[in-house]
PDB file of C-alpha atoms in Angstrom:
ATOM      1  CA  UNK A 722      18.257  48.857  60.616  1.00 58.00           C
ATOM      2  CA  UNK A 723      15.011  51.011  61.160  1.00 64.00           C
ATOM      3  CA  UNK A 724      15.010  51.944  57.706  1.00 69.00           C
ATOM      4  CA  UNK A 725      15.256  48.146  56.687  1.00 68.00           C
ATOM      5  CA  UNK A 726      12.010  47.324  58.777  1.00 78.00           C
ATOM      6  CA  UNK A 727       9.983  50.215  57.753  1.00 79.00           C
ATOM      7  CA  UNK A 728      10.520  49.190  54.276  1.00 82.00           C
ATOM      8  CA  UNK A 729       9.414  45.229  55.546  1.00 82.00           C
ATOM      9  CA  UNK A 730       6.450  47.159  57.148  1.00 82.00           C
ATOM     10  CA  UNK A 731       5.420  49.436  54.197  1.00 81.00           C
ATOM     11  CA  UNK A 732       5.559  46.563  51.747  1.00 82.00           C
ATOM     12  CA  UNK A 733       3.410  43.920  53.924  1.00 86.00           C
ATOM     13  CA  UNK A 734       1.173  46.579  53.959  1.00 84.00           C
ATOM     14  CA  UNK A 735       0.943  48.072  50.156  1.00 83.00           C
ATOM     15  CA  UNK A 736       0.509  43.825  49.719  1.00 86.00           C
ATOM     16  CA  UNK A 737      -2.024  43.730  52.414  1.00 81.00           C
ATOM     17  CA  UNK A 738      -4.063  46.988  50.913  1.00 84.00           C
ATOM     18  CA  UNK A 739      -3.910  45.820  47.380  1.00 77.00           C
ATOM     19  CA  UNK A 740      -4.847  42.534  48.237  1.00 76.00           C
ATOM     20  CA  UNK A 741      -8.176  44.199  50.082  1.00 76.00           C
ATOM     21  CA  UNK A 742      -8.419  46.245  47.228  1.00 76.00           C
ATOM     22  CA  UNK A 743      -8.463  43.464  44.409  1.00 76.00           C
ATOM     23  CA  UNK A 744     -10.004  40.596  46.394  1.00 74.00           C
ATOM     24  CA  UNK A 745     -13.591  39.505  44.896  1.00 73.00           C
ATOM     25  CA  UNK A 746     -16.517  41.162  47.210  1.00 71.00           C
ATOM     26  CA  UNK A 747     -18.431  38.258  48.714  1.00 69.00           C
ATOM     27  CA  UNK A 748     -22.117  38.386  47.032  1.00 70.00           C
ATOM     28  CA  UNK A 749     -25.636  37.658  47.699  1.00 68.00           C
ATOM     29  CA  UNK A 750     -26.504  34.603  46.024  1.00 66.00           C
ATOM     30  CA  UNK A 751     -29.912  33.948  47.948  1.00 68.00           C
ATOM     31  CA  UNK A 752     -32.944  34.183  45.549  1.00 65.00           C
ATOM     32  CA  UNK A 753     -35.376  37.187  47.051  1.00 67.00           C
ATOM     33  CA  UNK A 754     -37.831  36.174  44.311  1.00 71.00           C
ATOM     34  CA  UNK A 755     -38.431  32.539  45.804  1.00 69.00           C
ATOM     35  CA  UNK A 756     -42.108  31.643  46.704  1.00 76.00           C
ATOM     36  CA  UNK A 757     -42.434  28.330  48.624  1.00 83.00           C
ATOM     37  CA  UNK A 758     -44.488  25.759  46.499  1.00 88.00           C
ATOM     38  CA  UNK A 759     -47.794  24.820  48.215  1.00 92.00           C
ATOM     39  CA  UNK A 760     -48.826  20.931  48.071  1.00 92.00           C
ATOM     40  CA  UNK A 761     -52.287  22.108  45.811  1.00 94.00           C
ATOM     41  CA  UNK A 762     -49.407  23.961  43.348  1.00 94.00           C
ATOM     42  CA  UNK A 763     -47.302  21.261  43.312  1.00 94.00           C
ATOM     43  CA  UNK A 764     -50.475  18.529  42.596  1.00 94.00           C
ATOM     44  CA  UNK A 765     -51.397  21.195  39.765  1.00 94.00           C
ATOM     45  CA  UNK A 766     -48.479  20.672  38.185  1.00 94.00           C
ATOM     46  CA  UNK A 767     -48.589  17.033  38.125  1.00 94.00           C
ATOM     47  CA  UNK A 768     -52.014  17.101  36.798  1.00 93.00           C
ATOM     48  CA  UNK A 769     -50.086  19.251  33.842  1.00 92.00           C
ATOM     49  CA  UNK A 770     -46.913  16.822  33.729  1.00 92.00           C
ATOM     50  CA  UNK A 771     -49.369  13.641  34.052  1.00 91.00           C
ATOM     51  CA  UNK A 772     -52.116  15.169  31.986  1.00 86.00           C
ATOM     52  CA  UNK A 773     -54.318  13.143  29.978  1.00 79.00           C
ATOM     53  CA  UNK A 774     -52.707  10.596  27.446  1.00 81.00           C
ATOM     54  CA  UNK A 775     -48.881  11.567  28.802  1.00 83.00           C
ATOM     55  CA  UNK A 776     -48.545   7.750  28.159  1.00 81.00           C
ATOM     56  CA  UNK A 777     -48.477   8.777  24.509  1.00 81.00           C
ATOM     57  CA  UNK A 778     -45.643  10.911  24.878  1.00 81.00           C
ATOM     58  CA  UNK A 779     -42.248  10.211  24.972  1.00 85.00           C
ATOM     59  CA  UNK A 780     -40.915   9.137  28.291  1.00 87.00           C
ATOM     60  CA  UNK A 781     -38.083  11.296  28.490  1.00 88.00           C
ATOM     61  CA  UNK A 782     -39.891  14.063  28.030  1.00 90.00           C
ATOM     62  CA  UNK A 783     -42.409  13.503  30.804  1.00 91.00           C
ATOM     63  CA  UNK A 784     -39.324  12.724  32.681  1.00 90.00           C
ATOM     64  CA  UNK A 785     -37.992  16.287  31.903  1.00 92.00           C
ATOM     65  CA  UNK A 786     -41.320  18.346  32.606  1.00 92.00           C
ATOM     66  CA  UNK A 787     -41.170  16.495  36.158  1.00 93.00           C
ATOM     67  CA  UNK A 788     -37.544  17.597  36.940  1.00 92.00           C
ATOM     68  CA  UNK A 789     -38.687  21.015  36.421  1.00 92.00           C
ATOM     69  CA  UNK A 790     -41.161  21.035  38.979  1.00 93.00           C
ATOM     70  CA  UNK A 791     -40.599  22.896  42.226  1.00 91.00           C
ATOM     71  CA  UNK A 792     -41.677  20.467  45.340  1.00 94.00           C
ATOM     72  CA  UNK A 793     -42.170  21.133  48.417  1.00 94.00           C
ATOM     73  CA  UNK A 794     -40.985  19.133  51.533  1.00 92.00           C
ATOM     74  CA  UNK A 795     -44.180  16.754  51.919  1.00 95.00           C
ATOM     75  CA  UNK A 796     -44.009  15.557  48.370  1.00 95.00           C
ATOM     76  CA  UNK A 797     -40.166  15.339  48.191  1.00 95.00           C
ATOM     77  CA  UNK A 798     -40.602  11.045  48.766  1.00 96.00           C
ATOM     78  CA  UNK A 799     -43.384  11.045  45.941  1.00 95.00           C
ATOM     79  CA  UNK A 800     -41.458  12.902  43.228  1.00 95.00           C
ATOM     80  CA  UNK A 801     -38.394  10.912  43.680  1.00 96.00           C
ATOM     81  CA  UNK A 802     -40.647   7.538  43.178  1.00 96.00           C
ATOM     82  CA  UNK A 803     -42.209   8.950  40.247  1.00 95.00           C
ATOM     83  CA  UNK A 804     -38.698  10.214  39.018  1.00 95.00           C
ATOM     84  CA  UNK A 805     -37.209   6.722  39.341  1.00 95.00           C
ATOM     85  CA  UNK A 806     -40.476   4.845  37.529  1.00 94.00           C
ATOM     86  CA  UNK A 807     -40.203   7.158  34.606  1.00 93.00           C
ATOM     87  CA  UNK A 808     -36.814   6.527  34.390  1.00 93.00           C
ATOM     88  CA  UNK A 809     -37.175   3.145  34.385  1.00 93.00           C
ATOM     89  CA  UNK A 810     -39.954   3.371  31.920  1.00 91.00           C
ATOM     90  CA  UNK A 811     -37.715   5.034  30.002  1.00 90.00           C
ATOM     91  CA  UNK A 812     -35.151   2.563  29.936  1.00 91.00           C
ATOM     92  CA  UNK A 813     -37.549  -0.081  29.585  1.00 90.00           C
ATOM     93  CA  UNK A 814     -38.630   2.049  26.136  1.00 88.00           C
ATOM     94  CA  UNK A 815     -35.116   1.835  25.062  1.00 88.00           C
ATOM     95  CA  UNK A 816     -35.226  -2.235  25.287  1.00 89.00           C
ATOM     96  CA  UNK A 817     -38.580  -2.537  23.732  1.00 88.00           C
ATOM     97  CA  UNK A 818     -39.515  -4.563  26.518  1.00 87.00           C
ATOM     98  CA  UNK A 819     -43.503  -3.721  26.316  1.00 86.00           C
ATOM     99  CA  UNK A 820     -44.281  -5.913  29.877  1.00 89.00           C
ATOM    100  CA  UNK A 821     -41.962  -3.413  31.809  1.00 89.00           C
ATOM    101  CA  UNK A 822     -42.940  -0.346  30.221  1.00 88.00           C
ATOM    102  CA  UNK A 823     -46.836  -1.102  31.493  1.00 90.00           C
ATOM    103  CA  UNK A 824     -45.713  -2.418  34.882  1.00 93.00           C
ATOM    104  CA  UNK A 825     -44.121   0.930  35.213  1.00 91.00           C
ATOM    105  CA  UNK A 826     -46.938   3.028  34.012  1.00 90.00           C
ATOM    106  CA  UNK A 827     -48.840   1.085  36.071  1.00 93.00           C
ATOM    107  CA  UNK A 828     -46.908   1.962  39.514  1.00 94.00           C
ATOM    108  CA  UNK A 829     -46.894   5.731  38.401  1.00 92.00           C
ATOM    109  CA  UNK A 830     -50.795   5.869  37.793  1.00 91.00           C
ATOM    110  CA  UNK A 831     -50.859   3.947  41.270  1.00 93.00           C
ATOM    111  CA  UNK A 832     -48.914   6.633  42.914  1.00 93.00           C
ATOM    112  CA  UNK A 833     -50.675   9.279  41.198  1.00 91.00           C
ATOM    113  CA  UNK A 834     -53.959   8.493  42.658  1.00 90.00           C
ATOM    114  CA  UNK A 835     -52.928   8.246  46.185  1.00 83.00           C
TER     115      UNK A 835
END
């Protein structure tokens, strides 16, 4: 009977070491290279997403260069209203409607000047 349970007992724990042993190590995943985004860095990037005759560009690729941006906090509501106008811009594009394509340019030059 005690030679029963100390074979129980060594197996739970050759199981239990070589599960220890074999498990995946938990890793770091947090970035030690991040550097918060100031508001003037984030505002120079626009000026290089938004720079002068972007409306000559494709859409979709404006829409891309503003994804890539890093924003910070205070200009989180701004980049997602710029994000959806492009977008619809670009759709617009796709329909060759012309009047909704301007009316969207339109709103993003508004809300680049504020």
């Amino acid at each position: 009977m005690i030679q029963k349970n100390f074979k129980f007992y060594l197996a739970t724990a050759a199981i239990l070491i070589a599960a220890f042993l074999l498990w995946p190590k938990v890793t770091d995943n947090s970035r030690s290279d991040f550097v918060p985004v100031t508001g003037v860095d984030y505002r120079s990037g626009l000026e290089l997403v938004f720079g002068t005759g972007w409306q000559d560009e494709q859409i979709e690729d404006v829409r891309k260069r503003l994804l890539d941006l890093v924003v910070p906090s205070e200009f989180r509501n701004l980049h997602l209203e710029l994000t959806l106008a492009l977008g619809r811009a670009e759709q617009a594009q796709k329909n060759e409607n012309a009047a909704d394509i301007s009316e969207h340019i339109s709103k993003i030059n508004t809300l680049l000047s504020e």
